Tab-separated table of N, CA and C in Angstrom:
chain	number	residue	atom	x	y	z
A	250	UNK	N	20.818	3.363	18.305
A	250	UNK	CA	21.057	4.723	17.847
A	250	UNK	C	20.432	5.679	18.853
A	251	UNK	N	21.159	6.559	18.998
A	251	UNK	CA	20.647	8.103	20.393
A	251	UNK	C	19.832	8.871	19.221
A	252	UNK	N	18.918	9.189	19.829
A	252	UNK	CA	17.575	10.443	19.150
A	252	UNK	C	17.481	11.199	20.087
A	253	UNK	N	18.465	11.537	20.783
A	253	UNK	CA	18.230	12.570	21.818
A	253	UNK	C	18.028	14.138	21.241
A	254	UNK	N	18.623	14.526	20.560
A	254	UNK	CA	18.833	15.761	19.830
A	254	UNK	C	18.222	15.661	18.140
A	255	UNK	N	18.218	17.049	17.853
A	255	UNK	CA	17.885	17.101	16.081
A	255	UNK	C	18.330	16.002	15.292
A	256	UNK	N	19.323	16.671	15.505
A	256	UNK	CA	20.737	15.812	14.765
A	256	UNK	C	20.168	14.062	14.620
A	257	UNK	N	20.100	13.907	15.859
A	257	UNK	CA	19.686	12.394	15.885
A	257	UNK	C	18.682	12.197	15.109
A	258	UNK	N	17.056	12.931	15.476
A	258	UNK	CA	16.179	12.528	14.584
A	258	UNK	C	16.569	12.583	13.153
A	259	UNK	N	17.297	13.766	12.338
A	259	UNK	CA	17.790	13.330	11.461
A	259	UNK	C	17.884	12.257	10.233
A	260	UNK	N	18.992	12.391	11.498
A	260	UNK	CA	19.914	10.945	11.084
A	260	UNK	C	19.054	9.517	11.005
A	261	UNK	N	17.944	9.216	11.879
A	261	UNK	CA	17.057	8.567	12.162
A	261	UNK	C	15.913	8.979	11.180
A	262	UNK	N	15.485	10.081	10.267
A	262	UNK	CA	15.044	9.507	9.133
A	262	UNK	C	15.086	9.401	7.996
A	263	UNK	N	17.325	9.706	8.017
A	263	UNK	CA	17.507	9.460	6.837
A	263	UNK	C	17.911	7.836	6.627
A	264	UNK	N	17.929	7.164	7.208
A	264	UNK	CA	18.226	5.366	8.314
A	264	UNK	C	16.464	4.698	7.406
A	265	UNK	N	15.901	5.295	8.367
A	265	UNK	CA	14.820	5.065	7.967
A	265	UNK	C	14.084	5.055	6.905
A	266	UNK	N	14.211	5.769	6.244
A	266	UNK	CA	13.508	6.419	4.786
A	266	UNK	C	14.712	5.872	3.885
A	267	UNK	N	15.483	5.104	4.060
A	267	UNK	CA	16.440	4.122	2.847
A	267	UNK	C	16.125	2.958	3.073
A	268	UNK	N	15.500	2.240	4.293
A	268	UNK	CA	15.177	1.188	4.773
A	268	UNK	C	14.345	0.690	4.444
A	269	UNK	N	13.195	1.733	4.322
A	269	UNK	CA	11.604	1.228	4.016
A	269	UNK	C	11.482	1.575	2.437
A	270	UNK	N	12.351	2.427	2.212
A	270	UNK	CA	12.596	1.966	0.695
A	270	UNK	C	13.011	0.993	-0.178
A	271	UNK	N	14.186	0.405	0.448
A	271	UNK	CA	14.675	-0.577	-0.358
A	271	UNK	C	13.504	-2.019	0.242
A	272	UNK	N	12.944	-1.953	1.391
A	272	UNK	CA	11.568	-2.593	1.516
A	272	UNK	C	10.799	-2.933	0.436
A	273	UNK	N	10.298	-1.333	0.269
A	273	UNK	CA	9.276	-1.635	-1.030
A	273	UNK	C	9.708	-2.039	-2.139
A	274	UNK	N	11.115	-1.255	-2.808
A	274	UNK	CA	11.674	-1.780	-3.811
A	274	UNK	C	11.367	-3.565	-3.870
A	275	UNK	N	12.058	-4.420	-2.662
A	275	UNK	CA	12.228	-5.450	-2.605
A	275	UNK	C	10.893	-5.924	-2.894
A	276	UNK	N	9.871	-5.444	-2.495
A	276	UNK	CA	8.604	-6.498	-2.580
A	276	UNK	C	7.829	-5.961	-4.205
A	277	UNK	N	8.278	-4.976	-4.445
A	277	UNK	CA	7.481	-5.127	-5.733
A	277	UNK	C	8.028	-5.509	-6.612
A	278	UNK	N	9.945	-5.708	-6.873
A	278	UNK	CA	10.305	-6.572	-7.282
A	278	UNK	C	10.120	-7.896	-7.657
A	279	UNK	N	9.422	-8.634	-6.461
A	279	UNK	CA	8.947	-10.094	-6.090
A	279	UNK	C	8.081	-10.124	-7.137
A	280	UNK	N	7.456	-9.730	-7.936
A	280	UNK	CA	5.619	-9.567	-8.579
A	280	UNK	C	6.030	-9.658	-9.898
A	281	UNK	N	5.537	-10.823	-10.682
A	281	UNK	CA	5.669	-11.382	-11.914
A	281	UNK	C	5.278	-9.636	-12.564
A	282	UNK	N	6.097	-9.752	-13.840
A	282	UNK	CA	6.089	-8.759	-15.189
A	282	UNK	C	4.147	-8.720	-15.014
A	283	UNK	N	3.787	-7.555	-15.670
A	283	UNK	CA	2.234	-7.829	-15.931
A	283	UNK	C	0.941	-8.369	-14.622
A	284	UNK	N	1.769	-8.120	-13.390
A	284	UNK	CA	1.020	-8.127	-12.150
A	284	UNK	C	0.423	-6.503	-11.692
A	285	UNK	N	-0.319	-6.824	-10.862
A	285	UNK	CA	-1.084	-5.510	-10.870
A	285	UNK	C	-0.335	-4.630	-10.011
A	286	UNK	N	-0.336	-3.088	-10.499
A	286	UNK	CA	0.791	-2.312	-9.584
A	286	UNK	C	0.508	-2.590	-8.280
A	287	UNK	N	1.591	-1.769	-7.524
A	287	UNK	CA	1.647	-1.247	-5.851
A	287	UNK	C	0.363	-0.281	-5.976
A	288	UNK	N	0.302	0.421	-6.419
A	288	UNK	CA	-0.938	1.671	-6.435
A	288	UNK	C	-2.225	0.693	-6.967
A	289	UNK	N	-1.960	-0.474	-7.770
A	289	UNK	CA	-3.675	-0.564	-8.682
A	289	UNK	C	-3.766	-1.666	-6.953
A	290	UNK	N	-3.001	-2.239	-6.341
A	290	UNK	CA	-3.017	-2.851	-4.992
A	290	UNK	C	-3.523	-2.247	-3.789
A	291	UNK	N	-3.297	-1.498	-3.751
A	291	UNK	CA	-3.612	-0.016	-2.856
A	291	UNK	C	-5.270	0.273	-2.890
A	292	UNK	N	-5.455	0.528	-4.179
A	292	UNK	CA	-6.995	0.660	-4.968
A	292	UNK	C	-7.777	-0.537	-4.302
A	293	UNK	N	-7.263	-1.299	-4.691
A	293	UNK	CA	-8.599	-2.515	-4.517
A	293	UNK	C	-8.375	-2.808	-2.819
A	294	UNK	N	-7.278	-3.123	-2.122
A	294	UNK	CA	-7.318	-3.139	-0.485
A	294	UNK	C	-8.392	-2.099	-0.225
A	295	UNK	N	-8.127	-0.700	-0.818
A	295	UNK	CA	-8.724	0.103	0.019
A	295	UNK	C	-10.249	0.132	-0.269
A	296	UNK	N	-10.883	-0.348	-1.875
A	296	UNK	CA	-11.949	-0.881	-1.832
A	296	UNK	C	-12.840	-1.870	-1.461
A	297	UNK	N	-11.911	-2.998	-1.187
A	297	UNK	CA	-11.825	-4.062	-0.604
A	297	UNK	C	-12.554	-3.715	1.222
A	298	UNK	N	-11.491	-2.622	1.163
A	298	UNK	CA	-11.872	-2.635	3.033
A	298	UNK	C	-12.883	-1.775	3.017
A	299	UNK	N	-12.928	-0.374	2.036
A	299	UNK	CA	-14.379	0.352	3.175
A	299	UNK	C	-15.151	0.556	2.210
A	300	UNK	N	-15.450	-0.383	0.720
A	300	UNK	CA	-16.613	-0.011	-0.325
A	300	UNK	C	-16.075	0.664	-1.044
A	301	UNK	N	-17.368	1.043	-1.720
A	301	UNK	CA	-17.656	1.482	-2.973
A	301	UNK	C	-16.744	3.244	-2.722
A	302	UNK	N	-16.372	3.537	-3.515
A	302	UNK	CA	-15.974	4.906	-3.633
A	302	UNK	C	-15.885	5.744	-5.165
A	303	UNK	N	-15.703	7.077	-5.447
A	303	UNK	CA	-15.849	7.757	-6.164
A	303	UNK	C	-14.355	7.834	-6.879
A	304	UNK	N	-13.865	8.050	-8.332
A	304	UNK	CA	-12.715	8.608	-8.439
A	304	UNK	C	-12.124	9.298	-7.616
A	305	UNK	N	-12.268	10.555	-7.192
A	305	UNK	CA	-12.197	11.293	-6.823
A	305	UNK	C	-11.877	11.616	-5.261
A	306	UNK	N	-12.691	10.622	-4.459
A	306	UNK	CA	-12.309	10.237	-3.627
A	306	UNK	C	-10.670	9.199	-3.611
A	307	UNK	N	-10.692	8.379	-3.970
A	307	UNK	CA	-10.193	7.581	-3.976
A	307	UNK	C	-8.641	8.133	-4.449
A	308	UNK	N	-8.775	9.376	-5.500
A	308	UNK	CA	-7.441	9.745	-5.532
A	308	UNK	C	-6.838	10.569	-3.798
A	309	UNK	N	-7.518	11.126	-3.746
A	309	UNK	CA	-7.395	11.862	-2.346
A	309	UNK	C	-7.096	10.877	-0.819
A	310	UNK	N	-7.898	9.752	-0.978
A	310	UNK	CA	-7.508	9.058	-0.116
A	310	UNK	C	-6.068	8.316	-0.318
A	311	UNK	N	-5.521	8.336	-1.528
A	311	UNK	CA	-4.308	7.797	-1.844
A	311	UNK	C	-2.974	8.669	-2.181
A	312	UNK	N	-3.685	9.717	-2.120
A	312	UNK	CA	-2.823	11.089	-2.339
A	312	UNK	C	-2.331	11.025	-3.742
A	313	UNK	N	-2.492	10.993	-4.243
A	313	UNK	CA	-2.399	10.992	-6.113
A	313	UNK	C	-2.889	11.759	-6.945
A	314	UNK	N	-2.247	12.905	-7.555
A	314	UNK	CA	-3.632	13.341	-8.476
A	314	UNK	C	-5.091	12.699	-9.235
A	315	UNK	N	-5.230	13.086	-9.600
A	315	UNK	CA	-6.907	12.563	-10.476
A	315	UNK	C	-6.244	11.820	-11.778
A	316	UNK	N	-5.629	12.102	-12.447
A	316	UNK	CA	-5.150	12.103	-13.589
A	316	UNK	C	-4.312	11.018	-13.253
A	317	UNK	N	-3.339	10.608	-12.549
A	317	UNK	CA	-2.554	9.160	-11.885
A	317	UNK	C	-3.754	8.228	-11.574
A	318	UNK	N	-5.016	8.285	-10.627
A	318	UNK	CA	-6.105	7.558	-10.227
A	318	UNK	C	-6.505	6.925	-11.517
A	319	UNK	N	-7.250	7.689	-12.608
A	319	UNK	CA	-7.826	7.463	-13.829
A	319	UNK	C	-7.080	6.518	-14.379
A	320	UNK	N	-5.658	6.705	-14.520
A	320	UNK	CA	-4.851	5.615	-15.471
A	320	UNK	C	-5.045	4.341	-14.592
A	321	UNK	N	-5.106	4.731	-13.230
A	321	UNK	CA	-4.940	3.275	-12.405
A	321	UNK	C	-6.089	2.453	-12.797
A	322	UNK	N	-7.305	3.576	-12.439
A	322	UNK	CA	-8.418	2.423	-12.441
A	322	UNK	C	-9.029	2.278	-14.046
A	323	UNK	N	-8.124	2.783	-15.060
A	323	UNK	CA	-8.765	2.538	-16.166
A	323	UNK	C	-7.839	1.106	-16.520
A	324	UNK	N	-6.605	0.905	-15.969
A	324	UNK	CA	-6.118	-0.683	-15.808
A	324	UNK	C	-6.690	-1.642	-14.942
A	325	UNK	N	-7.289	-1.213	-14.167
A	325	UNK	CA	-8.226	-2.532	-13.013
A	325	UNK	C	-9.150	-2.427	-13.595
A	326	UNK	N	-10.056	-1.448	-14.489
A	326	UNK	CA	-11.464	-2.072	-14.775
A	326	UNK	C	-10.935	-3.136	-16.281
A	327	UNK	N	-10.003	-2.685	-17.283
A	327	UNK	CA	-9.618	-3.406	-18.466
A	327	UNK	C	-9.740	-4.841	-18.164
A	328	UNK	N	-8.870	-4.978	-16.827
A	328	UNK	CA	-8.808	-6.313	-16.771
A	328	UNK	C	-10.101	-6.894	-15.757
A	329	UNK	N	-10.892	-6.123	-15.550
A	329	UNK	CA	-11.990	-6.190	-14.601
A	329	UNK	C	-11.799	-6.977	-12.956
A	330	UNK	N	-10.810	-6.076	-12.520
A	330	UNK	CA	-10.563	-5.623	-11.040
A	330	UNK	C	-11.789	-5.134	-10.454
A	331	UNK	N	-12.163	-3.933	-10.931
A	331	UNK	CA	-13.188	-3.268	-10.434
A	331	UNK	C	-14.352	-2.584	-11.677
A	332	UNK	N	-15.096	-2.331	-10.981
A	332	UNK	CA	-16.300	-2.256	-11.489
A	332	UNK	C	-16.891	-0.616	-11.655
A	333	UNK	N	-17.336	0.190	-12.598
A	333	UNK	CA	-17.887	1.872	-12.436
A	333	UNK	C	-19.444	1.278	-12.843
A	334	UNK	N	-20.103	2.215	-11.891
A	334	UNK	CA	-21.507	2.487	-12.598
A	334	UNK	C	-21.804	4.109	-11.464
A	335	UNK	N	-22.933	4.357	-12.611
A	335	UNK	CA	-23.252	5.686	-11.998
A	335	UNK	C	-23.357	6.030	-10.446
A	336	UNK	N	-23.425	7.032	-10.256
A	336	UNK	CA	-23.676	7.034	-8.832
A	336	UNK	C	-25.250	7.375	-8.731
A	337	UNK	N	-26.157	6.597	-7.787
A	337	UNK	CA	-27.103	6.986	-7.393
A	337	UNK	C	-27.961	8.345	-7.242
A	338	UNK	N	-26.871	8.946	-6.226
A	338	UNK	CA	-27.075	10.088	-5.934
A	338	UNK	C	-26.709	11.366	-7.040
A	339	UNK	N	-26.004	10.779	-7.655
A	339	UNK	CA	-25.109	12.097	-8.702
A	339	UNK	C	-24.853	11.181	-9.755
A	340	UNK	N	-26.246	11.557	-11.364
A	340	UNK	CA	-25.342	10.801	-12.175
A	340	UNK	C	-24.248	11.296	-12.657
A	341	UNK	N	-23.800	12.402	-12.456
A	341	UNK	CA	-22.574	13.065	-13.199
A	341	UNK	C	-21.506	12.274	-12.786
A	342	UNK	N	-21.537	11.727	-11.956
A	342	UNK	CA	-20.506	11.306	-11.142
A	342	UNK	C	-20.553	9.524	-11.140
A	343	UNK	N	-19.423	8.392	-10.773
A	343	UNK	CA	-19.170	7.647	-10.985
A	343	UNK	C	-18.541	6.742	-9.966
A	344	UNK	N	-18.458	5.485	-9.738
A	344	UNK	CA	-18.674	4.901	-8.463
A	344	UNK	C	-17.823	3.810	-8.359
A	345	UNK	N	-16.794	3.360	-7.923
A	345	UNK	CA	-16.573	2.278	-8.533
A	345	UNK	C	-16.426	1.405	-7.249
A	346	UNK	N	-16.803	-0.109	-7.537
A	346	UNK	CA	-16.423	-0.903	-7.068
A	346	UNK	C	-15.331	-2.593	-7.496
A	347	UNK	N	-15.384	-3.237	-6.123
A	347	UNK	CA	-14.289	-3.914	-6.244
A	347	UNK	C	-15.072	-5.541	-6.909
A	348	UNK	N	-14.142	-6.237	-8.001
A	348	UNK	CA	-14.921	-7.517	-8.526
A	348	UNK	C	-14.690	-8.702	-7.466
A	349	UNK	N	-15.356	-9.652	-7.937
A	349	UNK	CA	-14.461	-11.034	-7.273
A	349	UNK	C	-13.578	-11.543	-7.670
A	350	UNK	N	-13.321	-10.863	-8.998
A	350	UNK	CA	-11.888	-10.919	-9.546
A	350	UNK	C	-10.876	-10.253	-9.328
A	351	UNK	N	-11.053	-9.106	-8.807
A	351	UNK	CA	-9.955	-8.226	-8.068
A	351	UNK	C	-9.914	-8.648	-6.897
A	352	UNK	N	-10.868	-8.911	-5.596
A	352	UNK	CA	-10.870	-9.850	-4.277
A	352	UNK	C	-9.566	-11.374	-4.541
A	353	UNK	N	-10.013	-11.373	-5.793
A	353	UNK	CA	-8.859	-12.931	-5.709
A	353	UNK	C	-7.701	-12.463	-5.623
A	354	UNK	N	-7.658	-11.309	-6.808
A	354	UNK	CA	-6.168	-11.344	-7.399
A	354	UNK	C	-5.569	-10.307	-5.961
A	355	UNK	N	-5.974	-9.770	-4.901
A	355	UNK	CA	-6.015	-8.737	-4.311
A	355	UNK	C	-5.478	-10.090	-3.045
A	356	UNK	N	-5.933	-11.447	-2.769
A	356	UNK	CA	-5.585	-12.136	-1.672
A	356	UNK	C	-4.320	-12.516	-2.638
A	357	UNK	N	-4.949	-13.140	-3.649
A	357	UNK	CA	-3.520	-14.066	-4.029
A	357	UNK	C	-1.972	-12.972	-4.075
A	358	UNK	N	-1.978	-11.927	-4.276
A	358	UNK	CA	-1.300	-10.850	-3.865
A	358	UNK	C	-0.608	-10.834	-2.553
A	359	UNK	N	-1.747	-10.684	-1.551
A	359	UNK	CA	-1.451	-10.677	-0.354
A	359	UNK	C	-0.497	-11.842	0.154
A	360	UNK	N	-1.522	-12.868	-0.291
A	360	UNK	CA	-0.809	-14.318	0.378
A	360	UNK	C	0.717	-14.765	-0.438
A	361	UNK	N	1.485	-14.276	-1.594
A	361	UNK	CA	2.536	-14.067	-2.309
A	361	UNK	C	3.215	-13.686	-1.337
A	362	UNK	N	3.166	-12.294	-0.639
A	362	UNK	CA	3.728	-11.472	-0.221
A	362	UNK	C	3.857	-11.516	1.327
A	363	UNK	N	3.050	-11.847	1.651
A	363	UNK	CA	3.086	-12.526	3.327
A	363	UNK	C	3.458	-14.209	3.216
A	364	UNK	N	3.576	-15.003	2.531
A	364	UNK	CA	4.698	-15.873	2.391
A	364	UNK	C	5.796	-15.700	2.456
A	365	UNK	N	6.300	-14.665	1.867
A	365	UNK	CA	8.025	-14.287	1.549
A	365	UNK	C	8.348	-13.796	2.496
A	366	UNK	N	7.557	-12.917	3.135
A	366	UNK	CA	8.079	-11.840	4.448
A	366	UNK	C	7.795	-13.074	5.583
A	367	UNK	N	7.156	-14.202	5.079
A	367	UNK	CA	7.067	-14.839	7.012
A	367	UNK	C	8.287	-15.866	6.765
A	368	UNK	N	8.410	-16.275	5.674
A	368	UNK	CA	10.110	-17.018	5.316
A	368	UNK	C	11.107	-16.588	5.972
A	369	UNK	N	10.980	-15.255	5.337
A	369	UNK	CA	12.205	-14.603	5.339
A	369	UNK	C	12.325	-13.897	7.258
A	370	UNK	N	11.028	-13.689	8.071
A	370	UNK	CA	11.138	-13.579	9.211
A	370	UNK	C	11.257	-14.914	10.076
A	371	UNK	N	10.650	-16.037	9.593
A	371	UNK	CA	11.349	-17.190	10.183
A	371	UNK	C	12.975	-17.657	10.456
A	372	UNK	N	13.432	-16.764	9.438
A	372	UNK	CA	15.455	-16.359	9.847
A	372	UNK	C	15.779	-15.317	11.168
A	373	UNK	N	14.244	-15.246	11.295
A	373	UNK	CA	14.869	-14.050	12.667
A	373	UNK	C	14.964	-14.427	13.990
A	374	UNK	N	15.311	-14.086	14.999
A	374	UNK	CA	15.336	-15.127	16.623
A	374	UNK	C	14.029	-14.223	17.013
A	375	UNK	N	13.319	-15.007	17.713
A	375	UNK	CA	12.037	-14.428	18.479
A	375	UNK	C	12.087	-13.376	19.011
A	376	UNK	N	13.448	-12.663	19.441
A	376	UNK	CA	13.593	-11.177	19.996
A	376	UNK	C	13.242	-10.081	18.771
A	377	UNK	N	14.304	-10.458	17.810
A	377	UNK	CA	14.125	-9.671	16.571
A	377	UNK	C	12.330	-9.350	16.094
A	378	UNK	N	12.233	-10.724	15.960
A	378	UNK	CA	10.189	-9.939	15.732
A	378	UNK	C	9.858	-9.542	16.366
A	379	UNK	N	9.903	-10.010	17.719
A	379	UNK	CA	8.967	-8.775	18.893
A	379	UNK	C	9.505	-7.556	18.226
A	380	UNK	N	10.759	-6.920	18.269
A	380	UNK	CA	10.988	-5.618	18.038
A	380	UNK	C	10.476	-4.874	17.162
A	381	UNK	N	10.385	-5.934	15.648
A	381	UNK	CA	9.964	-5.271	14.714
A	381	UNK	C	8.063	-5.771	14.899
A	382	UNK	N	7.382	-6.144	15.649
A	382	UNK	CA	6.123	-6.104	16.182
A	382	UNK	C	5.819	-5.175	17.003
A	383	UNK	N	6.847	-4.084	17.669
A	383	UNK	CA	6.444	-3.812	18.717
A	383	UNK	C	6.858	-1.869	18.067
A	384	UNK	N	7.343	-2.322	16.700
A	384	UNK	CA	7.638	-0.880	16.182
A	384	UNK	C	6.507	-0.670	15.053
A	385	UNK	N	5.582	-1.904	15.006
A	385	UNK	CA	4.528	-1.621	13.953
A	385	UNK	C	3.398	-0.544	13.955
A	386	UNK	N	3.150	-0.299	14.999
A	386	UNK	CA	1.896	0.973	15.375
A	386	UNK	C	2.394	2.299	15.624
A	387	UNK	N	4.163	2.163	15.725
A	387	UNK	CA	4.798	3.258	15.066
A	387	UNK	C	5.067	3.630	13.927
A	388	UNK	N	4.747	2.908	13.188
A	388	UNK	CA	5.109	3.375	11.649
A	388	UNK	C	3.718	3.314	11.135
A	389	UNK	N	3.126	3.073	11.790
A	389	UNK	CA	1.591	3.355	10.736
A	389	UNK	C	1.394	4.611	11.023
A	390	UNK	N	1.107	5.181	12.438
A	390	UNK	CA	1.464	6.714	13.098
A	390	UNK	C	2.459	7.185	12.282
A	391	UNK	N	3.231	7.025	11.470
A	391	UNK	CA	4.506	7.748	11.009
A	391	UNK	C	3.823	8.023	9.465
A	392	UNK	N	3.051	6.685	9.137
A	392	UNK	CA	2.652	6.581	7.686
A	392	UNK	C	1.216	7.697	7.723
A	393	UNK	N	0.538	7.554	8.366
A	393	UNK	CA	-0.732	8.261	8.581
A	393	UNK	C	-0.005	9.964	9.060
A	394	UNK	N	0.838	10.544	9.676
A	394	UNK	CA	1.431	12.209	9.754
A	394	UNK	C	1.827	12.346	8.636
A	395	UNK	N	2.534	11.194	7.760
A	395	UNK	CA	3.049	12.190	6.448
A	395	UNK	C	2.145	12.725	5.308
């Protein structure tokens, strides 16, 4: 496809933005009834990777209102995903972290889902992945501007 002009970009992210949709569609499809959302997934990776964080934070880092966050993490602590206790510094305020029960359910997740996608890329010829390897640090740049 030419991206030389408007027009092109466009067209290039209306291509795009049906693509990586029916993406996600496809993979959260994959996830037994009563599995933990795309967003309560999101939550624990992102606690998972940089700690402990605040509501509040955590909606902002996910771009979600407060009020979407709360329902999330009032379903990961039910099933004890994650963990609240006060905050140190501010008891008004509240802290939550990630269990070893959310760490499991957070790989076994992962490893579900990177099974299916390396299946399903094992149908591809070695050119095809380079390409789509070599367009990956473009779309995180694409994911991180929006």
């Amino acid at each position: 496809m030419k991206v030389d002009s408007p027009n092109d970009s466009a067209r290039l992210a209306t291509e795009l933005r049906l693509a990586v949709g029916r993406l996600t569609r496809r993979l959260r499809q994959a996830h037994a009834v009563g599995d933990v959302s795309l967003s309560g997934v999101s939550v624990l990776a992102r606690l998972a990777r940089d700690g402990c964080e605040s509501p509040t934070s955590l909606a902002e880092a996910e771009r979600v209102r407060p009020q979407a966050m709360a329902s999330t993490l009032a379903l990961l602590e039910q099933r004890g995903l994650v963990r609240r206790s006060p905050d140190a510094a501010d008891g008004r305020r509240s802290i939550l972290a990630i269990t070893d029960e959310g760490r499991a359910v957070l790989a076994e997740r992962r490893s579900a889902s990177v099974h299916r996608l390396g299946a399903i890329l094992d149908e591809f010829t070695a050119q095809e992945r380079a390409t789509l390897a070599s367009a990956l640090p473009l779309l995180d740049r694409l994911a991180e501007r929006l």
